[in-house]
Amino acid sequence: MAEPRAKLGKIIVRQLPTNTDLVESIKKVCADNGIRYGSILSTVGSLRKLTIECVVPSDKSGSGFDFGPPKVIPGPLQVLSLVGVIFETDKGEMDTHLHGSFSDSEGKVYGGHLIEGENPIATRLVTVIGEIADVSLIERYDEESGHRLLQVEPL
Amino acid sequence: MAEPRAKLGKIIVRQLPTNTDLVESIKKVCADNGIRYGSILSTVGSLRKLTIECVVPSDKSGSGFDFGPPKVIPGPLQVLSLVGVIFETDKGEMDTHLHGSFSDSEGKVYGGHLIEGENPIATRLVTVIGEIADVSLIERYDEESGHRLLQVEPL
Amino acid sequence: MAEPRAKLGKIIVRQLPTNTDLVESIKKVCADNGIRYGSILSTVGSLRKLTIECVVPSDKSGSGFDFGPPKVIPGPLQVLSLVGVIFETDKGEMDTHLHGSFSDSEGKVYGGHLIEGENPIATRLVTVIGEIADVSLIERYDEESGHRLLQVEPL
């Protein structure tokens, strides 16, 4: 089955401000530039600390999976990867789903689901965000799995 | 020497189906949408288990390198990065070369070359694939190294 | 505040030559193809060895951070992620800022800031580079932090 065809719209390259939160800053850049739907293309730089959740087995979720407790890793850390999408909730609010990997001062690597508000940027961090055009990306609650799932629809 | 110039064609954003294999699902999305050549742009979500190969020194290969035995890591795991390309073999069959990094329930990070058929998707996994247009990407056997190498040619 | 709007220009997909340095090869591909500003979109393959720097706390830097001593990890290693940008210095010279994650023969994962000249490519390594068009990306020294920061300006 063919998917709705999207294309890349505008590209934003941005040095995010020191000491702001990584997830909040990405959302602000998108809001400031009229990007409702997007994808992280490349991100390089450092964080002061890292706060992530990891996925764990769970009897309570329909899917059998849930998030474990937040893990805080003291920084400074370098961004080794950042992946994910910018979309809207079914109430029309901007949201993100971002995972990444990071190395500490000794080169040890950590990674998981980024918790908004808890990942302050160190001095330098540049992100490249690509607008997804011609489709909408909306996350809706799925009863079967007990999770919100992304739905892609032609605009 | 200038390379053949490509451009990004269509973009497919897709919630891949629960319990399907990550590599097979990416190939199916490309086939369903007429993408012969492409690049993974961003992938976020979780796997039920991870099956990878790592590169090892080898006396038998012309290049001095080969793949070691498959490693299976029990899940659930989160995708921290997924990189690679979609191309064709010299027989015209779709193929992929995909590497990635993944974290388990404790935040420990693993990664390598993904083995097709052995990386089942958990509930949520969204991938963004970019079509590579204006060139062909074909992997051909290279006698000197004993490996298949990607050749990029203008269309 | 809206940023200068960029778009993706040409895309270069390239099998980088065996035994050349990863950072130098990326710069050469950009120079050969007239790419002054760009972003790494996807990179898959292997290195013969890895040489990285990690970020450490520092009393000497205005920002409180600096790079630690280089770490050399014997290969072969697989590329699990490569992120970063191609830009110019304030003297008009091409430069890059590249981080990545890599796994060794046992699947152990390492990562950090790539040191130019010290990351030789094994047999196979394919990179996908996207040209950033309609803006300039220039790194200039920032007195307050003691670091060079990327400035994005409309062309």
GROMACS .gro file of C-alpha atoms in nm:
model
  465
    1MET     CA    1   0.000   0.000   0.000
    2ALA     CA    2   0.145   0.332  -0.107
    3GLU     CA    3   0.188   0.590   0.169
    4PRO     CA    4   0.095   0.955   0.137
    5ARG     CA    5   0.388   1.116  -0.042
    6ALA     CA    6   0.567   1.386   0.149
    7LYS     CA    7   0.854   1.609   0.048
    8LEU     CA    8   1.111   1.810   0.242
    9GLY     CA    9   1.011   2.173   0.282
   10LYS     CA   10   1.229   2.437   0.442
   11ILE     CA   11   1.546   2.342   0.630
   12ILE     CA   12   1.642   2.518   0.952
   13VAL     CA   13   2.005   2.511   1.067
   14ARG     CA   14   2.037   2.655   1.416
   15GLN     CA   15   2.293   2.706   1.693
   16LEU     CA   16   2.061   2.643   1.992
   17PRO     CA   17   2.109   2.877   2.290
   18THR     CA   18   2.342   2.776   2.573
   19ASN     CA   19   2.165   2.645   2.884
   20THR     CA   20   1.825   2.601   2.719
   21ASP     CA   21   1.662   2.258   2.712
   22LEU     CA   22   1.728   2.057   2.394
   23VAL     CA   23   1.369   1.939   2.339
   24GLU     CA   24   1.213   2.276   2.428
   25SER     CA   25   1.459   2.458   2.200
   26ILE     CA   26   1.379   2.230   1.907
   27LYS     CA   27   1.005   2.292   1.960
   28LYS     CA   28   1.065   2.669   1.983
   29VAL     CA   29   1.267   2.673   1.659
   30CYS     CA   30   0.987   2.485   1.484
   31ALA     CA   31   0.717   2.717   1.623
   32ASP     CA   32   0.917   3.029   1.534
   33ASN     CA   33   0.961   2.907   1.178
   34GLY     CA   34   0.615   2.774   1.106
   35ILE     CA   35   0.717   2.407   1.107
   36ARG     CA   36   0.425   2.188   1.224
   37TYR     CA   37   0.570   1.857   1.103
   38GLY     CA   38   0.937   1.778   1.076
   39SER     CA   39   1.229   1.541   1.113
   40ILE     CA   40   1.565   1.582   1.282
   41LEU     CA   41   1.831   1.546   1.009
   42SER     CA   42   2.159   1.602   1.200
   43THR     CA   43   2.253   1.736   1.545
   44VAL     CA   44   2.604   1.792   1.681
   45GLY     CA   45   2.717   1.948   2.008
   46SER     CA   46   2.713   1.897   2.384
   47LEU     CA   47   2.479   1.880   2.685
   48ARG     CA   48   2.537   1.979   3.050
   49LYS     CA   49   2.351   1.671   3.169
   50LEU     CA   50   2.136   1.399   3.016
   51THR     CA   51   1.793   1.279   3.135
   52ILE     CA   52   1.646   0.979   2.957
   53GLU     CA   53   1.387   0.707   2.993
   54CYS     CA   54   1.442   0.350   2.881
   55VAL     CA   55   1.179   0.103   2.765
   56VAL     CA   56   1.103  -0.186   3.006
   57PRO     CA   57   0.876  -0.491   3.001
   58SER     CA   58   0.539  -0.418   3.166
   59ASP     CA   59   0.233  -0.626   3.258
   60LYS     CA   60   0.016  -0.314   3.282
   61SER     CA   61   0.044  -0.196   2.921
   62GLY     CA   62  -0.150  -0.359   2.638
   63SER     CA   63   0.171  -0.369   2.437
   64GLY     CA   64   0.376  -0.535   2.712
   65PHE     CA   65   0.614  -0.237   2.725
   66ASP     CA   66   0.637   0.083   2.924
   67PHE     CA   67   0.897   0.344   3.022
   68GLY     CA   68   1.118   0.289   3.325
   69PRO     CA   69   1.212   0.563   3.573
   70PRO     CA   70   1.414   0.861   3.446
   71LYS     CA   71   1.793   0.820   3.447
   72VAL     CA   72   2.009   1.128   3.500
   73ILE     CA   73   2.368   1.117   3.370
   74PRO     CA   74   2.597   1.402   3.481
   75GLY     CA   75   2.765   1.592   3.199
   76PRO     CA   76   2.926   1.727   3.005
   77LEU     CA   77   2.823   1.487   2.728
   78GLN     CA   78   2.853   1.494   2.350
   79VAL     CA   79   2.563   1.427   2.114
   80LEU     CA   80   2.647   1.120   1.901
   81SER     CA   81   2.304   1.088   1.742
   82LEU     CA   82   1.962   1.247   1.767
   83VAL     CA   83   1.667   1.094   1.586
   84GLY     CA   84   1.298   1.164   1.577
   85VAL     CA   85   1.005   1.362   1.452
   86ILE     CA   86   0.804   1.676   1.525
   87PHE     CA   87   0.427   1.623   1.501
   88GLU     CA   88   0.095   1.730   1.656
   89THR     CA   89  -0.123   1.565   1.918
   90ASP     CA   90  -0.489   1.504   1.839
   91LYS     CA   91  -0.554   1.835   2.022
   92GLY     CA   92  -0.336   2.025   1.777
   93GLU     CA   93  -0.043   2.079   2.014
   94MET     CA   94   0.316   2.046   1.892
   95ASP     CA   95   0.495   1.741   2.030
   96THR     CA   96   0.818   1.552   1.962
   97HIS     CA   97   0.948   1.198   1.989
   98LEU     CA   98   1.325   1.212   2.024
   99HIS     CA   99   1.586   0.948   2.104
  100GLY     CA  100   1.959   0.995   2.108
  101SER     CA  101   2.301   0.864   2.208
  102PHE     CA  102   2.560   1.059   2.406
  103SER     CA  103   2.915   1.009   2.537
  104ASP     CA  104   3.054   1.134   2.867
  105SER     CA  105   3.404   1.265   2.952
  106GLU     CA  106   3.541   0.910   2.957
  107GLY     CA  107   3.380   0.813   2.626
  108LYS     CA  108   3.112   0.594   2.787
  109VAL     CA  109   2.795   0.593   2.574
  110TYR     CA  110   2.437   0.634   2.703
  111GLY     CA  111   2.107   0.667   2.524
  112GLY     CA  112   1.730   0.658   2.533
  113HIS     CA  113   1.415   0.866   2.508
  114LEU     CA  114   1.482   1.233   2.591
  115ILE     CA  115   1.273   1.382   2.872
  116GLU     CA  116   1.160   1.735   2.790
  117GLY     CA  117   1.297   2.008   3.017
  118GLU     CA  118   1.585   1.803   3.158
  119ASN     CA  119   1.857   1.815   2.890
  120PRO     CA  120   2.033   2.154   2.908
  121ILE     CA  121   2.258   2.248   2.618
  122ALA     CA  122   2.626   2.321   2.692
  123THR     CA  123   2.800   2.587   2.482
  124ARG     CA  124   2.774   2.454   2.132
  125LEU     CA  125   2.489   2.260   1.979
  126VAL     CA  126   2.379   2.286   1.616
  127THR     CA  127   2.069   2.112   1.484
  128VAL     CA  128   1.944   2.066   1.128
  129ILE     CA  129   1.566   2.022   1.108
  130GLY     CA  130   1.379   1.936   0.789
  131GLU     CA  131   1.016   2.037   0.745
  132ILE     CA  132   0.792   1.750   0.630
  133ALA     CA  133   0.553   1.899   0.374
  134ASP     CA  134   0.240   1.770   0.191
  135VAL     CA  135   0.128   1.543   0.480
  136SER     CA  136   0.010   1.583   0.840
  137LEU     CA  137   0.176   1.389   1.123
  138ILE     CA  138  -0.069   1.341   1.410
  139GLU     CA  139  -0.032   1.105   1.706
  140ARG     CA  140  -0.356   0.940   1.821
  141TYR     CA  141  -0.428   0.701   2.106
  142ASP     CA  142  -0.443   0.336   1.998
  143GLU     CA  143  -0.670   0.126   2.222
  144GLU     CA  144  -0.515  -0.207   2.136
  145SER     CA  145  -0.158  -0.122   2.233
  146GLY     CA  146  -0.235   0.142   2.494
  147HIS     CA  147   0.010   0.376   2.319
  148ARG     CA  148  -0.023   0.682   2.098
  149LEU     CA  149   0.076   0.602   1.739
  150LEU     CA  150   0.175   0.840   1.460
  151GLN     CA  151  -0.071   0.871   1.171
  152VAL     CA  152   0.045   1.015   0.841
  153GLU     CA  153  -0.226   1.167   0.620
  154PRO     CA  154  -0.220   1.364   0.295
  155LEU     CA  155  -0.280   1.738   0.340
  156MET     CA  156   3.640   1.455  -0.925
  157ALA     CA  157   3.276   1.563  -0.918
  158GLU     CA  158   3.022   1.292  -0.833
  159PRO     CA  159   2.694   1.237  -1.014
  160ARG     CA  160   2.455   1.490  -0.861
  161ALA     CA  161   2.152   1.348  -0.688
  162LYS     CA  162   1.859   1.518  -0.525
  163LEU     CA  163   1.604   1.410  -0.266
  164GLY     CA  164   1.281   1.290  -0.425
  165LYS     CA  165   0.976   1.190  -0.228
  166ILE     CA  166   0.988   1.149   0.149
  167ILE     CA  167   0.802   0.866   0.321
  168VAL     CA  168   0.719   0.898   0.693
  169ARG     CA  169   0.579   0.572   0.826
  170GLN     CA  170   0.473   0.407   1.152
  171LEU     CA  171   0.603   0.055   1.079
  172PRO     CA  172   0.374  -0.232   1.186
  173THR     CA  173   0.417  -0.392   1.529
  174ASN     CA  174   0.601  -0.727   1.525
  175THR     CA  175   0.727  -0.696   1.169
  176ASP     CA  176   1.102  -0.705   1.100
  177LEU     CA  177   1.269  -0.363   1.080
  178VAL     CA  178   1.475  -0.432   0.766
  179GLU     CA  179   1.195  -0.616   0.583
  180SER     CA  180   0.948  -0.339   0.670
  181ILE     CA  181   1.180  -0.071   0.535
  182LYS     CA  182   1.219  -0.268   0.210
  183LYS     CA  183   0.842  -0.316   0.184
  184VAL     CA  184   0.775   0.056   0.236
  185CYS     CA  185   1.025   0.135  -0.039
  186ALA     CA  186   0.878  -0.124  -0.278
  187ASP     CA  187   0.520  -0.008  -0.208
  188ASN     CA  188   0.615   0.351  -0.283
  189GLY     CA  189   0.834   0.304  -0.588
  190ILE     CA  190   1.161   0.391  -0.410
  191ARG     CA  191   1.452   0.203  -0.573
  192TYR     CA  192   1.729   0.412  -0.416
  193GLY     CA  193   1.707   0.585  -0.081
  194SER     CA  194   1.859   0.692   0.247
  195ILE     CA  195   1.736   0.658   0.604
  196LEU     CA  196   1.692   1.013   0.740
  197SER     CA  197   1.557   0.955   1.094
  198THR     CA  198   1.413   0.656   1.283
  199VAL     CA  199   1.270   0.656   1.635
  200GLY     CA  200   1.100   0.377   1.829
  201SER     CA  201   1.162   0.037   1.988
  202LEU     CA  202   1.248  -0.323   1.904
  203ARG     CA  203   1.148  -0.649   2.078
  204LYS     CA  204   1.498  -0.788   2.030
  205LEU     CA  205   1.814  -0.694   1.843
  206THR     CA  206   2.021  -0.915   1.613
  207ILE     CA  207   2.345  -0.769   1.480
  208GLU     CA  208   2.676  -0.864   1.327
  209CYS     CA  209   3.004  -0.692   1.416
  210VAL     CA  210   3.308  -0.653   1.193
  211VAL     CA  211   3.611  -0.863   1.286
  212PRO     CA  212   3.966  -0.905   1.153
  213SER     CA  213   3.990  -1.193   0.903
  214ASP     CA  214   4.274  -1.366   0.716
  215LYS     CA  215   4.031  -1.511   0.460
  216SER     CA  216   3.899  -1.183   0.315
  217GLY     CA  217   4.097  -0.975   0.067
  218SER     CA  218   4.020  -0.668   0.275
  219GLY     CA  219   4.133  -0.825   0.604
  220PHE     CA  220   3.783  -0.783   0.753
  221ASP     CA  221   3.473  -0.999   0.778
  222PHE     CA  222   3.156  -1.026   0.987
  223GLY     CA  223   3.162  -1.214   1.317
  224PRO     CA  224   2.881  -1.442   1.435
  225PRO     CA  225   2.535  -1.288   1.495
  226LYS     CA  226   2.474  -1.142   1.840
  227VAL     CA  227   2.122  -1.150   1.983
  228ILE     CA  228   2.033  -0.894   2.253
  229PRO     CA  229   1.702  -0.948   2.435
  230GLY     CA  230   1.467  -0.649   2.429
  231PRO     CA  231   1.288  -0.431   2.463
  232LEU     CA  232   1.538  -0.183   2.318
  233GLN     CA  233   1.512   0.175   2.192
  234VAL     CA  234   1.646   0.291   1.855
  235LEU     CA  235   1.913   0.558   1.917
  236SER     CA  236   2.029   0.581   1.557
  237LEU     CA  237   1.967   0.408   1.227
  238VAL     CA  238   2.188   0.482   0.928
  239GLY     CA  239   2.216   0.342   0.581
  240VAL     CA  240   2.101   0.320   0.224
  241ILE     CA  241   1.854   0.136   0.002
  242PHE     CA  242   2.004   0.024  -0.330
  243GLU     CA  243   1.993  -0.257  -0.588
  244THR     CA  244   2.217  -0.558  -0.641
  245ASP     CA  245   2.370  -0.615  -0.984
  246LYS     CA  246   2.074  -0.853  -1.043
  247GLY     CA  247   1.826  -0.569  -0.994
  248GLU     CA  248   1.705  -0.684  -0.650
  249MET     CA  249   1.638  -0.434  -0.373
  250ASP     CA  250   1.889  -0.451  -0.088
  251THR     CA  251   1.983  -0.242   0.216
  252HIS     CA  252   2.291  -0.171   0.425
  253LEU     CA  253   2.177  -0.064   0.770
  254HIS     CA  254   2.366  -0.003   1.095
  255GLY     CA  255   2.222   0.127   1.418
  256SER     CA  256   2.260   0.181   1.792
  257PHE     CA  257   2.010   0.070   2.054
  258SER     CA  258   1.968   0.089   2.434
  259ASP     CA  259   1.819  -0.177   2.659
  260SER     CA  260   1.604  -0.141   2.974
  261GLU     CA  261   1.910  -0.047   3.179
  262GLY     CA  262   2.035   0.210   2.927
  263LYS     CA  263   2.322  -0.008   2.805
  264VAL     CA  264   2.403   0.066   2.440
  265TYR     CA  265   2.461  -0.192   2.163
  266GLY     CA  266   2.509  -0.158   1.792
  267GLY     CA  267   2.618  -0.306   1.462
  268HIS     CA  268   2.502  -0.429   1.122
  269LEU     CA  269   2.133  -0.527   1.129
  270ILE     CA  270   2.053  -0.884   1.021
  271GLU     CA  271   1.740  -0.898   0.806
  272GLY     CA  272   1.449  -1.091   0.955
  273GLU     CA  273   1.573  -1.084   1.315
  274ASN     CA  274   1.482  -0.737   1.448
  275PRO     CA  275   1.108  -0.733   1.533
  276ILE     CA  276   0.950  -0.394   1.595
  277ALA     CA  277   0.785  -0.334   1.933
  278THR     CA  278   0.476  -0.114   1.943
  279ARG     CA  279   0.599   0.217   1.810
  280LEU     CA  280   0.859   0.277   1.543
  281VAL     CA  281   0.852   0.564   1.296
  282THR     CA  282   1.099   0.593   1.008
  283VAL     CA  283   1.165   0.879   0.767
  284ILE     CA  284   1.306   0.760   0.432
  285GLY     CA  285   1.431   0.994   0.160
  286GLU     CA  286   1.426   0.884  -0.204
  287ILE     CA  287   1.758   0.942  -0.382
  288ALA     CA  288   1.670   1.068  -0.731
  289ASP     CA  289   1.872   1.133  -1.051
  290VAL     CA  290   2.131   0.858  -0.984
  291SER     CA  291   2.134   0.479  -0.954
  292LEU     CA  292   2.284   0.306  -0.650
  293ILE     CA  293   2.405  -0.043  -0.742
  294GLU     CA  294   2.631  -0.270  -0.538
  295ARG     CA  295   2.879  -0.473  -0.742
  296TYR     CA  296   3.139  -0.730  -0.638
  297ASP     CA  297   3.491  -0.589  -0.609
  298GLU     CA  298   3.760  -0.851  -0.674
  299GLU     CA  299   4.038  -0.670  -0.494
  300SER     CA  300   3.863  -0.639  -0.158
  301GLY     CA  301   3.637  -0.940  -0.186
  302HIS     CA  302   3.342  -0.718  -0.089
  303ARG     CA  303   3.048  -0.570  -0.276
  304LEU     CA  304   3.087  -0.192  -0.313
  305LEU     CA  305   2.825   0.070  -0.391
  306GLN     CA  306   2.850   0.238  -0.731
  307VAL     CA  307   2.671   0.566  -0.793
  308GLU     CA  308   2.591   0.647  -1.155
  309PRO     CA  309   2.387   0.919  -1.325
  310LEU     CA  310   2.044   0.809  -1.449
  311MET     CA  311   1.241   3.480   1.597
  312ALA     CA  312   1.234   3.321   1.253
  313GLU     CA  313   1.565   3.184   1.124
  314PRO     CA  314   1.700   3.233   0.774
  315ARG     CA  315   1.522   2.971   0.564
  316ALA     CA  316   1.746   2.717   0.398
  317LYS     CA  317   1.664   2.434   0.162
  318LEU     CA  318   1.843   2.115   0.063
  319GLY     CA  319   2.040   2.155  -0.259
  320LYS     CA  320   2.225   1.874  -0.428
  321ILE     CA  321   2.271   1.537  -0.257
  322ILE     CA  322   2.598   1.347  -0.289
  323VAL     CA  323   2.602   0.970  -0.225
  324ARG     CA  324   2.956   0.839  -0.218
  325GLN     CA  325   3.154   0.523  -0.147
  326LEU     CA  326   3.456   0.685   0.022
  327PRO     CA  327   3.797   0.538  -0.071
  328THR     CA  328   3.948   0.261   0.140
  329ASN     CA  329   4.222   0.377   0.378
  330THR     CA  330   4.149   0.749   0.343
  331ASP     CA  331   4.057   0.953   0.651
  332LEU     CA  332   3.682   0.988   0.711
  333VAL     CA  333   3.684   1.363   0.786
  334GLU     CA  334   3.931   1.450   0.507
  335SER     CA  335   3.732   1.240   0.258
  336ILE     CA  336   3.408   1.416   0.348
  337LYS     CA  337   3.578   1.755   0.300
  338LYS     CA  338   3.722   1.643  -0.034
  339VAL     CA  339   3.384   1.521  -0.159
  340CYS     CA  340   3.233   1.858  -0.065
  341ALA     CA  341   3.515   2.055  -0.229
  342ASP     CA  342   3.500   1.841  -0.546
  343ASN     CA  343   3.126   1.898  -0.575
  344GLY     CA  344   3.104   2.266  -0.492
  345ILE     CA  345   2.939   2.216  -0.151
  346ARG     CA  346   3.038   2.497   0.087
  347TYR     CA  347   2.768   2.430   0.346
  348GLY     CA  348   2.617   2.093   0.419
  349SER     CA  349   2.485   1.835   0.660
  350ILE     CA  350   2.560   1.467   0.700
  351LEU     CA  351   2.234   1.278   0.633
  352SER     CA  352   2.336   0.911   0.668
  353THR     CA  353   2.668   0.723   0.682
  354VAL     CA  354   2.717   0.345   0.695
  355GLY     CA  355   3.037   0.141   0.688
  356SER     CA  356   3.351   0.062   0.883
  357LEU     CA  357   3.674   0.220   1.011
  358ARG     CA  358   4.018   0.067   1.065
  359LYS     CA  359   4.058   0.260   1.390
  360LEU     CA  360   3.878   0.537   1.574
  361THR     CA  361   4.030   0.857   1.719
  362ILE     CA  362   3.799   1.080   1.920
  363GLU     CA  363   3.797   1.357   2.175
  364CYS     CA  364   3.549   1.376   2.462
  365VAL     CA  365   3.422   1.689   2.634
  366VAL     CA  366   3.550   1.746   2.990
  367PRO     CA  367   3.490   2.006   3.261
  368SER     CA  368   3.753   2.284   3.251
  369ASP     CA  369   3.839   2.585   3.468
  370LYS     CA  370   4.035   2.745   3.184
  371SER     CA  371   3.752   2.786   2.935
  372GLY     CA  372   3.491   3.060   2.964
  373SER     CA  373   3.222   2.800   2.904
  374GLY     CA  374   3.351   2.561   3.173
  375PHE     CA  375   3.410   2.290   2.912
  376ASP     CA  376   3.701   2.178   2.697
  377PHE     CA  377   3.818   1.872   2.505
  378GLY     CA  378   4.008   1.595   2.682
  379PRO     CA  379   4.306   1.411   2.532
  380PRO     CA  380   4.250   1.205   2.214
  381LYS     CA  381   4.136   0.847   2.263
  382VAL     CA  382   4.240   0.584   2.010
  383ILE     CA  383   4.025   0.270   1.979
  384PRO     CA  384   4.170  -0.015   1.770
  385GLY     CA  385   3.944  -0.137   1.488
  386PRO     CA  386   3.782  -0.263   1.292
  387LEU     CA  387   3.473  -0.069   1.400
  388GLN     CA  388   3.132  -0.012   1.243
  389VAL     CA  389   2.975   0.332   1.202
  390LEU     CA  390   2.648   0.341   1.401
  391SER     CA  391   2.585   0.712   1.358
  392LEU     CA  392   2.759   1.015   1.211
  393VAL     CA  393   2.619   1.363   1.271
  394GLY     CA  394   2.736   1.710   1.191
  395VAL     CA  395   2.777   1.996   0.953
  396ILE     CA  396   3.014   2.131   0.687
  397PHE     CA  397   3.071   2.507   0.715
  398GLU     CA  398   3.338   2.777   0.668
  399THR     CA  399   3.566   2.948   0.915
  400ASP     CA  400   3.571   3.328   0.929
  401LYS     CA  401   3.875   3.304   0.698
  402GLY     CA  402   3.671   3.126   0.431
  403GLU     CA  403   3.822   2.781   0.486
  404MET     CA  404   3.608   2.468   0.479
  405ASP     CA  405   3.566   2.306   0.818
  406THR     CA  406   3.351   2.034   0.974
  407HIS     CA  407   3.207   1.948   1.314
  408LEU     CA  408   3.144   1.575   1.326
  409HIS     CA  409   3.045   1.339   1.607
  410GLY     CA  410   2.967   0.973   1.578
  411SER     CA  411   2.917   0.638   1.748
  412PHE     CA  412   3.098   0.317   1.655
  413SER     CA  413   3.101  -0.050   1.765
  414ASP     CA  414   3.403  -0.279   1.784
  415SER     CA  415   3.436  -0.652   1.708
  416GLU     CA  416   3.272  -0.738   2.040
  417GLY     CA  417   2.982  -0.494   1.992
  418LYS     CA  418   3.112  -0.244   2.250
  419VAL     CA  419   3.009   0.111   2.158
  420TYR     CA  420   3.234   0.421   2.160
  421GLY     CA  421   3.176   0.776   2.049
  422GLY     CA  422   3.280   1.139   2.049
  423HIS     CA  423   3.419   1.422   1.838
  424LEU     CA  424   3.612   1.289   1.537
  425ILE     CA  425   3.973   1.407   1.505
  426GLU     CA  426   4.064   1.488   1.145
  427GLY     CA  427   4.331   1.267   0.989
  428GLU     CA  428   4.303   0.983   1.240
  429ASN     CA  429   3.997   0.781   1.133
  430PRO     CA  430   4.094   0.562   0.834
  431ILE     CA  431   3.812   0.400   0.639
  432ALA     CA  432   3.807   0.020   0.613
  433THR     CA  433   3.678  -0.134   0.290
  434ARG     CA  434   3.321  -0.010   0.271
  435LEU     CA  435   3.187   0.326   0.382
  436VAL     CA  436   2.905   0.513   0.211
  437THR     CA  437   2.804   0.864   0.310
  438VAL     CA  438   2.504   1.073   0.206
  439ILE     CA  439   2.571   1.449   0.226
  440GLY     CA  440   2.305   1.715   0.174
  441GLU     CA  441   2.400   2.061   0.052
  442ILE     CA  442   2.251   2.341   0.264
  443ALA     CA  443   2.142   2.611   0.017
  444ASP     CA  444   2.016   2.972   0.053
  445VAL     CA  445   2.216   3.045   0.374
  446SER     CA  446   2.580   3.069   0.477
  447LEU     CA  447   2.715   2.868   0.772
  448ILE     CA  448   3.017   3.044   0.923
  449GLU     CA  449   3.182   2.972   1.258
  450ARG     CA  450   3.307   3.278   1.445
  451TYR     CA  451   3.489   3.314   1.775
  452ASP     CA  452   3.261   3.401   2.067
  453GLU     CA  453   3.440   3.596   2.341
  454GLU     CA  454   3.198   3.510   2.619
  455SER     CA  455   3.223   3.131   2.588
  456GLY     CA  456   3.574   3.112   2.448
  457HIS     CA  457   3.442   2.886   2.170
  458ARG     CA  458   3.369   2.927   1.800
  459LEU     CA  459   2.994   2.927   1.736
  460LEU     CA  460   2.809   2.865   1.408
  461GLN     CA  461   2.630   3.164   1.258
  462VAL     CA  462   2.360   3.110   0.998
  463GLU     CA  463   2.292   3.403   0.763
  464PRO     CA  464   2.078   3.446   0.451
  465LEU     CA  465   2.272   3.442   0.125
   0.00000   0.00000   0.00000
